[in-house]
Coordinates of C-alpha atoms in Angstrom, one line a residue:
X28 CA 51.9 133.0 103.5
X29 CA 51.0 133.8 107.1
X30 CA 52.9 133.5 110.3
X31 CA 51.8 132.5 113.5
X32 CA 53.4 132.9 116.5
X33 CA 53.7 129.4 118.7
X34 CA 53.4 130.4 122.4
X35 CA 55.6 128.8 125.2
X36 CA 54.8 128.6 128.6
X37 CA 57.0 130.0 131.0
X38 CA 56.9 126.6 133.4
X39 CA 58.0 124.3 130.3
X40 CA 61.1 126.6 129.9
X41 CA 61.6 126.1 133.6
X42 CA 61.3 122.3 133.4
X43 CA 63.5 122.2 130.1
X44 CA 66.7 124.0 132.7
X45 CA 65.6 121.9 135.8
X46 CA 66.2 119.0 133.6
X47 CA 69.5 120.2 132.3
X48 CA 70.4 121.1 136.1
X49 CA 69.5 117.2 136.5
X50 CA 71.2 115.6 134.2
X51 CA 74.4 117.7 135.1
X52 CA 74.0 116.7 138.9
X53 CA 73.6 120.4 139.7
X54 CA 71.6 119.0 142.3
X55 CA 71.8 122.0 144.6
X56 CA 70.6 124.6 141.9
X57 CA 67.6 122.2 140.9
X58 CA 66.6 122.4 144.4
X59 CA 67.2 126.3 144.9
X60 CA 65.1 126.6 140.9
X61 CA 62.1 124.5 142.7
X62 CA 62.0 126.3 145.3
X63 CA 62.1 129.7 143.8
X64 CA 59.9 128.9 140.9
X65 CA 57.5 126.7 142.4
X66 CA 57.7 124.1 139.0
X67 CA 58.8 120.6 139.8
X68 CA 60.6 118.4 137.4
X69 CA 58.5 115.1 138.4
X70 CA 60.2 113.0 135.9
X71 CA 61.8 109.8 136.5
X72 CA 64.5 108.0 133.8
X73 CA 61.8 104.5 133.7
X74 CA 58.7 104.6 135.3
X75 CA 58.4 101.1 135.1
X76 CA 61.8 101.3 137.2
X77 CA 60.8 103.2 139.4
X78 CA 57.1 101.8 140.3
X79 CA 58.6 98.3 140.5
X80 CA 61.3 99.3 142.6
X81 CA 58.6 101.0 145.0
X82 CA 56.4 97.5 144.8
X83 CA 59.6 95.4 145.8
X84 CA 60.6 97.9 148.5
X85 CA 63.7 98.8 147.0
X86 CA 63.8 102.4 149.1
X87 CA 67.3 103.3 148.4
X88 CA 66.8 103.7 145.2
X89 CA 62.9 105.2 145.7
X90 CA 64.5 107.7 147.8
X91 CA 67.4 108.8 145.5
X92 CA 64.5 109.4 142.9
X93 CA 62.1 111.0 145.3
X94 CA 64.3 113.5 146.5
X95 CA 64.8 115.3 143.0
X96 CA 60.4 115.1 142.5
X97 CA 57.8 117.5 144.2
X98 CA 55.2 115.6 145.5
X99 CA 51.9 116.1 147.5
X100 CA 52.4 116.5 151.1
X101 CA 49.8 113.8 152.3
X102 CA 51.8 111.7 149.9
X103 CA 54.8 112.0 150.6
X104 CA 53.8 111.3 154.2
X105 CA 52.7 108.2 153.3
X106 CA 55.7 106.7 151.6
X107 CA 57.9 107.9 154.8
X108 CA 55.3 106.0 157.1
X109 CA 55.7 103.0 154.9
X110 CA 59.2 103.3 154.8
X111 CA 59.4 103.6 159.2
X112 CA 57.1 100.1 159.0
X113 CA 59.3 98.5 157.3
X114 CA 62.7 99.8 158.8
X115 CA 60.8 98.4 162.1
X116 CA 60.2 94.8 160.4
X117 CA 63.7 94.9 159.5
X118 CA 64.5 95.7 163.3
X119 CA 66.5 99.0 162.1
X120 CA 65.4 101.1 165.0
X121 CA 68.1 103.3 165.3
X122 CA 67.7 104.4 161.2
X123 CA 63.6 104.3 162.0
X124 CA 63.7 106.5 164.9
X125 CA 66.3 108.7 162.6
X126 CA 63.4 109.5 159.8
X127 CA 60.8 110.1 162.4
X128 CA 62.6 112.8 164.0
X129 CA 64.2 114.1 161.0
X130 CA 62.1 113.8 157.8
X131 CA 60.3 116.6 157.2
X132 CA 56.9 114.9 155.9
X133 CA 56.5 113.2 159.3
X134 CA 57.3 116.3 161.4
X135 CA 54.6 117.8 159.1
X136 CA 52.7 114.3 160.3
X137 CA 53.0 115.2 164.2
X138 CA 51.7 118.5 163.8
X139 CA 48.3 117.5 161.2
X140 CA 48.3 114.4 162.2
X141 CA 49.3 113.7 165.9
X142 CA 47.4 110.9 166.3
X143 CA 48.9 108.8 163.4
X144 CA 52.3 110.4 164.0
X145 CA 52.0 108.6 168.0
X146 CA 51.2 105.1 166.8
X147 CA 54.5 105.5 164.7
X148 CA 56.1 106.4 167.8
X149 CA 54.4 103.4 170.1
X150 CA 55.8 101.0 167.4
X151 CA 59.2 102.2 167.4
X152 CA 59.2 101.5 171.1
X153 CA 58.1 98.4 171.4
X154 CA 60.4 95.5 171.3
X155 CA 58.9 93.5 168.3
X156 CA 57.1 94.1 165.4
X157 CA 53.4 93.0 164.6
X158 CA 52.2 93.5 160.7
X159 CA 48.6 93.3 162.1
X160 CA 49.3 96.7 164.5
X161 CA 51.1 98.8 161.6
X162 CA 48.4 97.7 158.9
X163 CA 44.8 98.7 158.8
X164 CA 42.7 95.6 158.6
X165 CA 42.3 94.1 155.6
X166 CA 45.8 95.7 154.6
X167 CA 49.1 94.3 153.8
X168 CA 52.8 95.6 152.9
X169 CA 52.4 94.2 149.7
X170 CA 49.0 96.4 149.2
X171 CA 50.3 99.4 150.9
X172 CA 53.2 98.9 148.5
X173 CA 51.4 98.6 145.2
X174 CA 48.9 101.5 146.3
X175 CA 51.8 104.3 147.0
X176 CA 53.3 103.2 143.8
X177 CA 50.1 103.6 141.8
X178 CA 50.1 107.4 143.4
X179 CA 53.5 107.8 142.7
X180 CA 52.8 106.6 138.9
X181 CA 50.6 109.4 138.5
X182 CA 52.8 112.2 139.5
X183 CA 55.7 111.3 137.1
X184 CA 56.6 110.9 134.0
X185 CA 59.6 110.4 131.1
X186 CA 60.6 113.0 128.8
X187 CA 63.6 112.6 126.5
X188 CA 67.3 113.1 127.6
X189 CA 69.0 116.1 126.7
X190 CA 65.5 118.4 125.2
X191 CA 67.2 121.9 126.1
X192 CA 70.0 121.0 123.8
X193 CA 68.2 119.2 121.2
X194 CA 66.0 122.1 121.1
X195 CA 68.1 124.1 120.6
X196 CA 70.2 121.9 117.9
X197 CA 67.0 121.9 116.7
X198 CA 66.6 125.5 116.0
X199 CA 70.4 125.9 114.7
X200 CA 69.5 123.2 111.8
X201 CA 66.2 125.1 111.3
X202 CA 68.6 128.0 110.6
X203 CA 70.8 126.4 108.3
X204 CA 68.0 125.6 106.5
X205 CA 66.6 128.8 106.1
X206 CA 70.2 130.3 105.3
X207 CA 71.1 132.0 108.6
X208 CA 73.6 129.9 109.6
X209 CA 76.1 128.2 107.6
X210 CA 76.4 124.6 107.5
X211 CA 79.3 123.6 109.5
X212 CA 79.5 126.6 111.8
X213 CA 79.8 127.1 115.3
X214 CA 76.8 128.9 116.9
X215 CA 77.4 131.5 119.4
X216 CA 74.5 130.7 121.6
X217 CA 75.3 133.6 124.3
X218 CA 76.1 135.9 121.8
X219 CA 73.4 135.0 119.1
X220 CA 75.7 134.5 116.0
X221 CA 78.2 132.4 114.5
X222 CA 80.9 132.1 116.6
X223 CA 84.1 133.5 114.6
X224 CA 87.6 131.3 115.3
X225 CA 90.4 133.6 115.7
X226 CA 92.7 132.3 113.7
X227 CA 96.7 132.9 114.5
X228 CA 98.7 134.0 111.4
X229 CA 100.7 130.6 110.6
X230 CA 104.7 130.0 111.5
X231 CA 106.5 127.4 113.7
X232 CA 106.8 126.7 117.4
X233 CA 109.9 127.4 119.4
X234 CA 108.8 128.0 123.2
X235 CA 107.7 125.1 125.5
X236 CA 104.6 125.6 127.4
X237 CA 102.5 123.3 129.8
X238 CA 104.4 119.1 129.9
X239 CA 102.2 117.0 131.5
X240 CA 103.9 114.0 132.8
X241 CA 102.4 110.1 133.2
X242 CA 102.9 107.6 135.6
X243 CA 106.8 105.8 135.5
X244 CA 105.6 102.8 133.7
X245 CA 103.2 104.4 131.2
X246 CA 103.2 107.2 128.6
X247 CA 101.1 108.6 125.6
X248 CA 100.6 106.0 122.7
X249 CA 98.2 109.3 120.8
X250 CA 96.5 112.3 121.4
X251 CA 94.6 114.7 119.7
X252 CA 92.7 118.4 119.8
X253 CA 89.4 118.3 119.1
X254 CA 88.2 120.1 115.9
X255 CA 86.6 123.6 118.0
X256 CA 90.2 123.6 119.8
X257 CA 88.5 123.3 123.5
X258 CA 90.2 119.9 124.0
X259 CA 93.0 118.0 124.1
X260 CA 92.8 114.4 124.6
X261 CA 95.3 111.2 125.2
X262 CA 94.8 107.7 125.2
X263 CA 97.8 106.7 126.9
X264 CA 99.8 103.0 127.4
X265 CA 97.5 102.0 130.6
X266 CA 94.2 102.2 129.5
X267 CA 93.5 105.8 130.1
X268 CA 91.6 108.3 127.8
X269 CA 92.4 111.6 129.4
X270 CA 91.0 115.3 128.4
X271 CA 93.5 118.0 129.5
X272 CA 93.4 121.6 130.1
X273 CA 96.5 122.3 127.4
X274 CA 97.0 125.6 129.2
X275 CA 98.4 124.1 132.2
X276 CA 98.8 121.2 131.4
X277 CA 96.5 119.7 134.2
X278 CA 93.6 117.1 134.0
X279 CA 90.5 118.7 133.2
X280 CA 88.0 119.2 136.3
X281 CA 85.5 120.6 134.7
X282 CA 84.1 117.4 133.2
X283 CA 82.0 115.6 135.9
X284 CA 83.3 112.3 135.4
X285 CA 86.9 113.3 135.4
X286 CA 86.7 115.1 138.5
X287 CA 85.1 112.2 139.8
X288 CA 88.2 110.3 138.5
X289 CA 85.3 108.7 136.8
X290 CA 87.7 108.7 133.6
X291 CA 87.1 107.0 130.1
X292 CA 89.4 103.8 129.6
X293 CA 90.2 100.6 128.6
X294 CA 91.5 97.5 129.0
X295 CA 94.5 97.5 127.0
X296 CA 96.8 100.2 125.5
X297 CA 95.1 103.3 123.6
X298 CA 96.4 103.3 120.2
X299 CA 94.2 105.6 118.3
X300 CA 91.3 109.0 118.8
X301 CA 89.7 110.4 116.5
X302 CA 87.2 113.3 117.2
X303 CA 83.8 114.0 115.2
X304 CA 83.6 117.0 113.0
X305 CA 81.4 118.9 115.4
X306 CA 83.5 117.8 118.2
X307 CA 81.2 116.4 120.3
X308 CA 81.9 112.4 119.7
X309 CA 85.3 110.7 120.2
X310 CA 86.4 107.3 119.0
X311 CA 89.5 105.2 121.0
X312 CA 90.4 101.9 119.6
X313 CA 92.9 99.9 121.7
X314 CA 95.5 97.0 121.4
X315 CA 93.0 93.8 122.3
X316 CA 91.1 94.9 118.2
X317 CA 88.1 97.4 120.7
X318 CA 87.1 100.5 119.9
X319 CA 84.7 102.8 121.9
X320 CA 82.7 105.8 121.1
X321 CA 82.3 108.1 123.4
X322 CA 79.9 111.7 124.3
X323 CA 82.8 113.3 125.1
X324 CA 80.8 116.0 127.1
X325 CA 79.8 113.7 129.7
X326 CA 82.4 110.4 129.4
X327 CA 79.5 108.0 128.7
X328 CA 80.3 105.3 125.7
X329 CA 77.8 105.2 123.2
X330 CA 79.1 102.7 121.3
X331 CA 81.6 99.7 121.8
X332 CA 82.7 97.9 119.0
X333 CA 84.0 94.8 120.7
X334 CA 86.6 92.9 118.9
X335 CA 86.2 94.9 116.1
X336 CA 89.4 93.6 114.6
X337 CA 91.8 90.6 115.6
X338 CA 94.7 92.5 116.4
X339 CA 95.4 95.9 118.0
X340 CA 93.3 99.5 116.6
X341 CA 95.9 101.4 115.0
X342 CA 93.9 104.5 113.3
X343 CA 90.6 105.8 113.4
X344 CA 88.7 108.3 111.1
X345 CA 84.7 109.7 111.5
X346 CA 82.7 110.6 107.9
X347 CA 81.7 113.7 107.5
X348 CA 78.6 113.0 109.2
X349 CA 79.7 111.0 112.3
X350 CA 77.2 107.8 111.4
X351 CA 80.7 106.0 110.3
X352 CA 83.8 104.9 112.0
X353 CA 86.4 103.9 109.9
X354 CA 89.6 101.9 111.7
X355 CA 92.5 100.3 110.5
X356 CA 94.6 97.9 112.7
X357 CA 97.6 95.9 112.9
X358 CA 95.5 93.2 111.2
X359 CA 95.9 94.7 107.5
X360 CA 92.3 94.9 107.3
X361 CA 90.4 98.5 107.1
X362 CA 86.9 98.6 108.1
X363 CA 83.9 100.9 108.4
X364 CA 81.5 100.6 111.5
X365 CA 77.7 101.9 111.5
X366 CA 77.3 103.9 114.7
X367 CA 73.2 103.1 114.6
X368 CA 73.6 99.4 114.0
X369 CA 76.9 98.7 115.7
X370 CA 78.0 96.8 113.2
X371 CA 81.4 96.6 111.0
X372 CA 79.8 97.7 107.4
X373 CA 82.6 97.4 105.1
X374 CA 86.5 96.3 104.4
X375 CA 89.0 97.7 103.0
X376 CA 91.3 94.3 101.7
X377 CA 94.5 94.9 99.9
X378 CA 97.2 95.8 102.4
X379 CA 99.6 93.2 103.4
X380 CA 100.9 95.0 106.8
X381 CA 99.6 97.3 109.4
X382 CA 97.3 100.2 108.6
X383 CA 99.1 103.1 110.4
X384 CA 96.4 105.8 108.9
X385 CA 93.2 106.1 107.3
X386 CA 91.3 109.1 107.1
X387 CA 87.8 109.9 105.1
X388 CA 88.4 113.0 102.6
X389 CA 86.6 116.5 103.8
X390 CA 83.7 115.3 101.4
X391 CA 83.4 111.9 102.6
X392 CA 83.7 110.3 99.2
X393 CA 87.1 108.5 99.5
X394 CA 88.8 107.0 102.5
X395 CA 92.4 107.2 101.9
X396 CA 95.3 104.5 103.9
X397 CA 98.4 104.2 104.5
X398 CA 100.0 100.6 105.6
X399 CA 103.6 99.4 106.5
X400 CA 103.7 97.6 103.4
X401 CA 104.6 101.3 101.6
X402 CA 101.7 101.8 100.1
X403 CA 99.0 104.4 100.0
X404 CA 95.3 103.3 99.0
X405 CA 92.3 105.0 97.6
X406 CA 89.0 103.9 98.5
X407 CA 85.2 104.5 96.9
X408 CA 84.0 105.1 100.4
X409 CA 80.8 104.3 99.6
X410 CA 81.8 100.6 97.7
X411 CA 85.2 100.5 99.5
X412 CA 86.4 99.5 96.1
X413 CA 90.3 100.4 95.8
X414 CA 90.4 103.2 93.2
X415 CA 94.0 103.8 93.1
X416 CA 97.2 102.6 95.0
X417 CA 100.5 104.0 95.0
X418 CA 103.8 104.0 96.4
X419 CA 105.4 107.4 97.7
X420 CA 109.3 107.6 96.8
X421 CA 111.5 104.8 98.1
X422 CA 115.0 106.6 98.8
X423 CA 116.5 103.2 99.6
X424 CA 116.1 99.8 98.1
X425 CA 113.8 98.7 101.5
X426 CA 110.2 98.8 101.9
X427 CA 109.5 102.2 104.2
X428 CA 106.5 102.1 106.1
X429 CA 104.2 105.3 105.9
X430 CA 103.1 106.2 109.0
X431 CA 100.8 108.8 108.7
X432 CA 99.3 110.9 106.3
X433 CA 96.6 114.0 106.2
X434 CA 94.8 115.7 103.6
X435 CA 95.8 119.6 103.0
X436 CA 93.4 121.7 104.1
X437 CA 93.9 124.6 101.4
X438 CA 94.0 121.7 98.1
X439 CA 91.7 118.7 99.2
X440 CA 92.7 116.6 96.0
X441 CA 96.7 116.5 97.6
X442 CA 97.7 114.6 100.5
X443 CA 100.7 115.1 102.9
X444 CA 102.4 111.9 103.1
X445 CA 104.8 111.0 105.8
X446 CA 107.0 107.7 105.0
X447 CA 110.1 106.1 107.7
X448 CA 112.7 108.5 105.4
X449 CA 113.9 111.7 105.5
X450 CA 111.5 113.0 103.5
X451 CA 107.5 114.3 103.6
X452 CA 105.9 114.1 100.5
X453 CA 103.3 116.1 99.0
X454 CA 101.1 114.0 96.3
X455 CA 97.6 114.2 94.9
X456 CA 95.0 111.0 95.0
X457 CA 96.6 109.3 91.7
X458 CA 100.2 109.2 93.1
X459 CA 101.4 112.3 91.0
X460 CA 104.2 113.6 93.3
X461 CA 104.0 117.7 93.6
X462 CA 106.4 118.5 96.3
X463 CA 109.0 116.8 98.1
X464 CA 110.2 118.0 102.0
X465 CA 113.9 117.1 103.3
X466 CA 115.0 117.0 106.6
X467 CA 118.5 117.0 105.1
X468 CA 119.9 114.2 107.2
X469 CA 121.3 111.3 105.6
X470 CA 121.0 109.5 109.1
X471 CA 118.7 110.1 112.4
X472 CA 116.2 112.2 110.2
X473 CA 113.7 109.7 109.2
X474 CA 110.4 111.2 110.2
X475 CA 108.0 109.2 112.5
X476 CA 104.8 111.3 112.4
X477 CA 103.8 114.8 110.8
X478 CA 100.9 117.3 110.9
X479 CA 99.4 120.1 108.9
X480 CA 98.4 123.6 110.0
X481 CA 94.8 124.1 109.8
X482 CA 95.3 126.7 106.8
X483 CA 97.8 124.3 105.1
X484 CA 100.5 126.9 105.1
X485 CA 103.0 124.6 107.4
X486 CA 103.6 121.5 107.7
X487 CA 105.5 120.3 110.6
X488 CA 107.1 116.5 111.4
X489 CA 108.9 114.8 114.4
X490 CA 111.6 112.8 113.8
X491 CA 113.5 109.7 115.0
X492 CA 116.2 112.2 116.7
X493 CA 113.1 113.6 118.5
X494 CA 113.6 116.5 116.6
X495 CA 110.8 118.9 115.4
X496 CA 111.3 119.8 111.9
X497 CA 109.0 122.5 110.9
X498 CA 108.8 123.6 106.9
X499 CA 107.0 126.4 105.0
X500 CA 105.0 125.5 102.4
X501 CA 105.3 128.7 100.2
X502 CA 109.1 127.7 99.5
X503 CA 109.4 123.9 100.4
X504 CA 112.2 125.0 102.8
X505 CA 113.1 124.4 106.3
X506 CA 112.5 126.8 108.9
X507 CA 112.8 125.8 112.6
X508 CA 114.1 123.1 114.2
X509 CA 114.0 122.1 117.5
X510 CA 114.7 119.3 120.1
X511 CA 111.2 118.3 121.9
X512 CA 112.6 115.0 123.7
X513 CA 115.5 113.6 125.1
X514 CA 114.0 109.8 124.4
X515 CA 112.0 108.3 121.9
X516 CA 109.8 110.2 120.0
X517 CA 106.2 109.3 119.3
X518 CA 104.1 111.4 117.9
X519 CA 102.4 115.0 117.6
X520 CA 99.2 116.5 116.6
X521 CA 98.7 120.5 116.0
X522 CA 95.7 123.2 117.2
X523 CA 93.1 123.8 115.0
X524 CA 93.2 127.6 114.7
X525 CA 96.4 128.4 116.9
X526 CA 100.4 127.9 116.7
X527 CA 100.3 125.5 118.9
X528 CA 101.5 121.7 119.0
X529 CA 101.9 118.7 121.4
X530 CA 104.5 116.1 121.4
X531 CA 104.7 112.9 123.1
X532 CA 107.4 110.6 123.5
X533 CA 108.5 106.9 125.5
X534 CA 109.5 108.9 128.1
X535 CA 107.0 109.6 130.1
X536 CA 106.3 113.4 128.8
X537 CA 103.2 115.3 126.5
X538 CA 104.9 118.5 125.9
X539 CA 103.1 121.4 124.7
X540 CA 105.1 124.2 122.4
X541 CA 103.9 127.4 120.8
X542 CA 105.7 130.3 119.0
X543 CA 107.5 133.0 120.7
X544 CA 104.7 135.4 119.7
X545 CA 102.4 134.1 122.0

């Protein structure tokens, strides 16, 4: 078999980072790369767009797009020209006198063409405006208007959004396939190899770090660190979806929008996130049955699934492949959304209260739920056919809601099951109960939310005494506890690969703990 190199011009890797400088509003670099390189961009989002909005003499936005292009000199001179006629028709003389003494294609104009560049002057002088003066005979602004946009057609054109990184997405899959790089793995693009997560040896949390405090009447309804650890995100009682630096506890500035204050929201109350394995997509579902997929990277929605159930979005879960959402809701109903079609898929029927989880298993063939009618439910997630429903011990006569739950990472057939009771249950998919974990209270110890450690060595829960109880898996016994709130707690969610964990309760606070190693 022979190879053969494929050769790659040195201007289409410049255009491929002037795009990315683009698209990132690194506006001052793409100008400074131009420059320096001599290689212009030329390309527009819609050319279409962009001619008609030069025929309709829509120049604010012509301008906006011109500025990022290269164009021909005499060309350029020509739209500013046209643009100074028309400023004059409008009687803007102040802004019309302001390009002629400022825009660089017509101070080229007075010194090439000085002639031209005078009759521009006369007009802005006098104290009318005649169409017949500016335009040659047989001439009109409507001609002069479709002829610069013909020119301008040909200088442009549309490439694809984002082609540095899908090339180079490209040639990570193109390594997978070849062996090179494992499926799943993070690429160390700077460093040229799989980037290797330093993972903390497992234990519990004792020492606050970073709180981050919301406004008086709102507080954190979720929140949740993306898969690669970079972020940690909030969807929080007004509206807000929020990415903080969990370092110091501060809003994160380094996204465009958010320091724009451009931030990712909705309408109602964020109940649920849920991040995408590779950590680049996150779903939010809110209280008026929405739920909105986002590129987390640059804060636009991709997706909205309006009204996606009747009542409020209590839980949210990707497949392993991020084409799926899967949601439950106060509604009782589970359902699976197509992130190509933007369509619900599937239901899940069979509960009789609120979903407060669901979750697809790490090889996407089950989707396992758990309801406030005390049940936990197995699903073919392919048919969404219930395979298997059970009930996790009842220590009192009452129904217990089970309010979360969360596959273990080091045995993918058991689930950690977290019930309103003192207890945490370990069980596997059939109901088979393996290990049971007390918070030893009779009262005040019933456990609101839990989480695993990302090796499955801990397992840590908040309880209704806002109270972190933390227990080692090894021996099934107790090993830290700690207060983390003075009011109601709410939840907690845990770092991928470090000893850290966030806790969020009614009043106010998103606290950040980590051991006292660190």
């Amino acid at each position: 078999m022979s190879t053969h190199e494929v050769e790659v011009e040195a201007t289409d890797v410049v255009k491929l980072i002037l795009q990315f400088l683009k698209e990132n509003s690194l506006t001052a670099s793409l100008h400074a790369m131009q420059e320096e390189t001599k290689v212009a961009l030329n390309t527009v989002d819609d050319v279409d767009a962009f001619v008609s909005d030069v025929r309709h003499g829509h120049w604010d936005a012509v301008m906006g797009v011109v500025a990022t292009l290269q164009l021909p000199r005499r060309l350029t001179m020509e739209l500013y020209e046209q643009l100074v006629f028309e400023l004059l028709e409008m009687r803007e003389l102040d802004t019309a006198r302001q390009v002629l003494r400022a825009a660089p294609a017509l101070v080229w104009m007075k010194e090439a063409h000085a002639a031209r560049f005078q009759k521009l002057e006369a007009l802005a002088g006098r104290p009318y405006f005649d169409a017949r003066d500016a335009y040659a005979e047989g001439s009109s602004k409507e001609r002069r208007r479709h002829e610069i946009a013909e020119q301008l057609k040909a200088e442009v054109s549309v490439v694809p959004p984002s082609r540095l990184l899908s090339l180079l997405g490209q040639a990570l899959k193109w390594q997978q396939h070849q062996g090179q790089l494992p499926a799943g793995a993070k690429f160390d693009l700077f460093r040229g190899g799989v980037a290797h997560r330093v993972l903390e040896p497992e234990t519990y949390v004792s020492a606050l770090g970073p709180t981050i405090k919301f406004g008086k009447k709102s507080h954190a309804e979720v929140a949740r660190f993306s898969p690669d650890g970079q972020y940690l995100v909030s969807g929080s009682l007004d509206g807000f979806v929020e990415v903080w630096d969990f370092e110091r506890g501060k809003l994160r500035k380094d996204l465009p929008y958010q320091e724009k204050d451009e931030l990712m929201m909705h309408d109602e109350p964020v109940l649920s996130l849920a991040f995408s394995r590779d950590s680049e997509l996150l779903a939010s579902g809110s209280q008026d049955g929405n739920i909105k997929v986002w590129r987390l990277r640059t804060g636009q929605c991709l997706r909205r699934f309006m009204k996606a159930h009747s009542q409020g979005v209590t839980c949210l879960s990707f497949s392993k492949d991020s084409s799926q959402v899967a949601s439950g809701s106060f509604d009782a109903l589970g359902r699976v959304h197509g992130l190509k079609s933007g369509k619900a898929l599937k239901e899940l029927r069979g509960h009789s209260s609120y979903i407060n989880e669901i979750a697809f298993s790490p090889d996407a063939a089950r989707i396992v739920s758990a309801s406030s009618d005390g049940s936990v439910r197995v699903w073919d997630a392919k048919t969404c056919d219930c395979i298997h429903q059970f009930r996790p011990p009842q220590p009192s006569a009452s129904e217990l809601a089970v309010n979360n739950l969360h596959f273990l990472p080091s045995n993918p057939d058991h689930i950690v099951v977290c019930n309103r009771s003192p207890n945490i249950y370990i069980m596997d998919l059939s109901g088979t109960l393996v290990q049971t974990l007390s918070s030893g209270k009779r009262e005040g110890g019933d456990f609101v939310q839990c989480c695993v450690s990302a090796q499955g060595g801990w397992v840590h829960g908040i309880a209704e005494d806002s109270y972190l109880y933390s227990f080692d898996l090894k021996d099934g016994k107790l090993q830290n506890l700690l207060k983390v709130h003075e009011k109601d707690a709410i939840g907690l969610t845990i770092h991928p690969h470090r000893n850290l964990i966030a806790t969020w309760a009614t009043e106010g606070t998103l606290k950040l703990w980590h051991s006292s190693a660190e």
